[in-house]
Structure formats: structure tokens, C-alpha cells
Amino acid sequence: MQPLTPEAIWSLNETELYTLLDSEILKPRQNTIRFYAPSFTYYKTKHYCSSKSEFPTISVTGNTCALNCKHCGGKVLETMHSAIIPEKLFELGLKLKENGAKGCLVSGGCLPDGSVPLDDFVPVLRRFKRELGLTVFVHTGIIKQETAFALKDSGVNAALIDVIGSAETARKIYNFKVTIQDYANSLKVLQEAKLNIVPHVIVGLNDGKLDGEMQALQMILKIKPSALVIIAFMPIHGTAMAKTPPSKPSDISKVTALARQMFPETLLVLGCMRPKGRSRGETDVLALKAGVDAIAFPSEEGVEYAKNKGYNTAFSSYCCAQMYVDAIKL
């Protein structure tokens, strides 16, 4: 086999890729594979039943998003608790805490510039940390320096950000004009603020085809992420891309293998957004062969494969971004 460079992995055909994955050259960082099932989706298998309350997701824009992205169309926001003003956000936090929440993911729709409007909510996030003792992850979108430093001051545990490596894909799917430099700048200011950063790379956002994923990983190489999450395009009913073919397991595993080769010391996660149905088991097994340390909402096949390979396994009701904390505990 040719030297295992990023370019070599990127150029592999499907047969060559599967040969690489079967070789077991690519390894997770630890001998424990962690599985995550946060509260925004009910999950029950013979291995684990998720909590309905421990780690909810909150939208600070309700169901609205200025971008109306073709792959989402605001549908993902409909699965979240809504709190569109700071007072409502704290009231919701109190209620969630009383119902057993240990943490939450604060997200929302984007403004026309690709940012999530977080500034007015930062004081509440500080109260979430100091008064309620919640673990708080924040999905930022494109972010400016002032907001990044304010989030750090508030004490949030980590910043999550989708990183797109193709300006054309961002324009076509996200419906806004953004340069790759905007993503690079966002990663830079998050690092300058000394936040824990958990970038997400989306496989197949360009109509299910690979386009810019390597460039996204190359941008992330310039910072030190606390963990790295690979997610993948999946058609959502009622969106403009509802009938677009989903990302293929081979494409998802190629990007996962590429990420493991480029980030050998970084915790690597297969995230919650990925195609459902019969291909999910194959996707999960291939991701484990590619060296992931964790999987969100794992298939039965993925859990059984990890156990059969001799890995220790552990389940959690937290968001998979918690991986960087859980790994330290081992």
C-alpha cells in the first residue's frame, strides 16, 4: 500500500479504502469506545435507554433561521426547546434543572452572516454555570472575537462549530456568501479565547457528494481541538434536499479515516447527524475500523462490533462533545 498520507487516503477507491480499514492500522486513542445518546432523540436498545431530561438542546431563535439552509430548512430547530429572549432562557434552564438536566446544548438558527445570535444570552449562560451547575455546550456558527471571549468568560464548557471547506457548497446549501477564511477566522478567535473547541466536519453536504471535507480538516489542523466530530448529510423530510441521496458509508468512513490520520492524538467522534436506515450499521462499523473513539446514537451493529473487538464500552446521556471530558476520567 502507498504511504498513508492525507492525499493518498483521499484518492483511494472504495476497494482500496476497505482494505485500509480492514488492516487495523487506524486506531482509536483509547481502549474504551464511548457511546452517546443525548435527550433530544429517544434511544432504546438492549444496551442502553436514553434519558428524556439529562441533556436537552435549546434554540435561542425558536424555529426561525435566516438562512433556511437547503439540507435543514429549520427542521432541526423544531426538535429543540425554544427560548428566544434571555428571561425565557433562564426560566427554561430552571425548569430543565428541576426535571433532572445535568447539562444542555445551546444552539439556534443563524443570522444572514452565518452566526448564531448568542450575545444577549451570554449572561444567562453564566448563570447556567454558576447558579445551576449545568454543563453547557454552545453551537456558535461563524463567530466574532468579542462573542468568543464573552463565552469564555461565562464559563461555557465547549464551543461547537460546523466547518465547511468549500465556499461553493456553503453558498449553494447554506444560502449565504461566506469565504473559507470566515471559518478559519472563527476557529482562530475561539482558540484565542482559550475555549474548548469541538469542530464538526459535514460529509457529503454538497448533494451527498464529497467536496471540501479535506480542506475543512486542514483548517482545523491550525488549532488544537479538544475533540473532532464527523457528521454526514442525511435527507430530512420537508426540506429542499429531502429526496437527495444520503452520504454513502464509504464516503463517511473515508473522511473519518482521513481525520484519524491527520489528527492521531485527537479524540474522534462519529456524531449524531448521519443517515438512518439499513446503512447505519455499516457506517458505524466502518467508523470504528477508521479509529473513532466514540459514536452518538450507535447502531446495534456498532456496539456489538466494538465489544467483539475487545474494547471496553460505556454509554452516556450527554452530547458527544463530552468525549473530551470523559476521556480524561479514564
PDB file of N, CA and C in Angstrom, residues 63 116 120 131 213 215 219 247 274 286 303 318 328:
ATOM      1  N   ASN A  63     -37.892  28.375  16.162  1.00  0.00           N
ATOM      2  CA  ASN A  63     -37.848  27.598  14.921  1.00  0.00           C
ATOM      3  C   ASN A  63     -37.331  28.399  13.731  1.00  0.00           C
ATOM      4  N   VAL A 116     -24.816  32.485  15.040  1.00  0.00           N
ATOM      5  CA  VAL A 116     -25.945  32.262  15.934  1.00  0.00           C
ATOM      6  C   VAL A 116     -25.992  33.457  16.888  1.00  0.00           C
ATOM      7  N   ASP A 120     -26.775  38.344  23.509  1.00  0.00           N
ATOM      8  CA  ASP A 120     -27.720  38.735  24.557  1.00  0.00           C
ATOM      9  C   ASP A 120     -27.938  37.622  25.577  1.00  0.00           C
ATOM     10  N   GLU A 131     -25.088  29.252  38.887  1.00  0.00           N
ATOM     11  CA  GLU A 131     -26.228  29.048  39.764  1.00  0.00           C
ATOM     12  C   GLU A 131     -26.856  27.672  39.616  1.00  0.00           C
ATOM     13  N   GLU A 213     -14.252  18.466   2.293  1.00  0.00           N
ATOM     14  CA  GLU A 213     -14.036  17.895   3.622  1.00  0.00           C
ATOM     15  C   GLU A 213     -12.559  17.893   4.015  1.00  0.00           C
ATOM     16  N   GLN A 215     -10.328  20.022   2.966  1.00  0.00           N
ATOM     17  CA  GLN A 215      -9.978  21.421   3.229  1.00  0.00           C
ATOM     18  C   GLN A 215     -10.462  21.849   4.615  1.00  0.00           C
ATOM     19  N   MET A 219      -8.055  23.183   7.746  1.00  0.00           N
ATOM     20  CA  MET A 219      -8.254  24.394   8.548  1.00  0.00           C
ATOM     21  C   MET A 219      -8.183  24.083  10.032  1.00  0.00           C
ATOM     22  N   SER A 247     -25.353  10.641   2.273  1.00  0.00           N
ATOM     23  CA  SER A 247     -23.932  10.308   2.199  1.00  0.00           C
ATOM     24  C   SER A 247     -23.745   8.795   2.275  1.00  0.00           C
ATOM     25  N   ARG A 274     -26.241  11.709  10.857  1.00  0.00           N
ATOM     26  CA  ARG A 274     -25.760  10.820   9.795  1.00  0.00           C
ATOM     27  C   ARG A 274     -26.956   9.998   9.320  1.00  0.00           C
ATOM     28  N   LEU A 286     -17.679   0.751  10.004  1.00  0.00           N
ATOM     29  CA  LEU A 286     -16.570   1.338   9.250  1.00  0.00           C
ATOM     30  C   LEU A 286     -15.896   2.459  10.032  1.00  0.00           C
ATOM     31  N   VAL A 303     -22.190  -1.290  18.310  1.00  0.00           N
ATOM     32  CA  VAL A 303     -21.897  -1.675  19.696  1.00  0.00           C
ATOM     33  C   VAL A 303     -21.337  -3.093  19.746  1.00  0.00           C
ATOM     34  N   TYR A 318     -25.065  12.329  27.704  1.00  0.00           N
ATOM     35  CA  TYR A 318     -24.589  13.649  27.304  1.00  0.00           C
ATOM     36  C   TYR A 318     -24.428  13.745  25.792  1.00  0.00           C
ATOM     37  N   ILE A 328     -10.600  12.064  29.848  1.00  0.00           N
ATOM     38  CA  ILE A 328      -9.665  12.431  30.913  1.00  0.00           C
ATOM     39  C   ILE A 328      -9.906  11.582  32.152  1.00  0.00           C
TER      40      ILE A 328
END
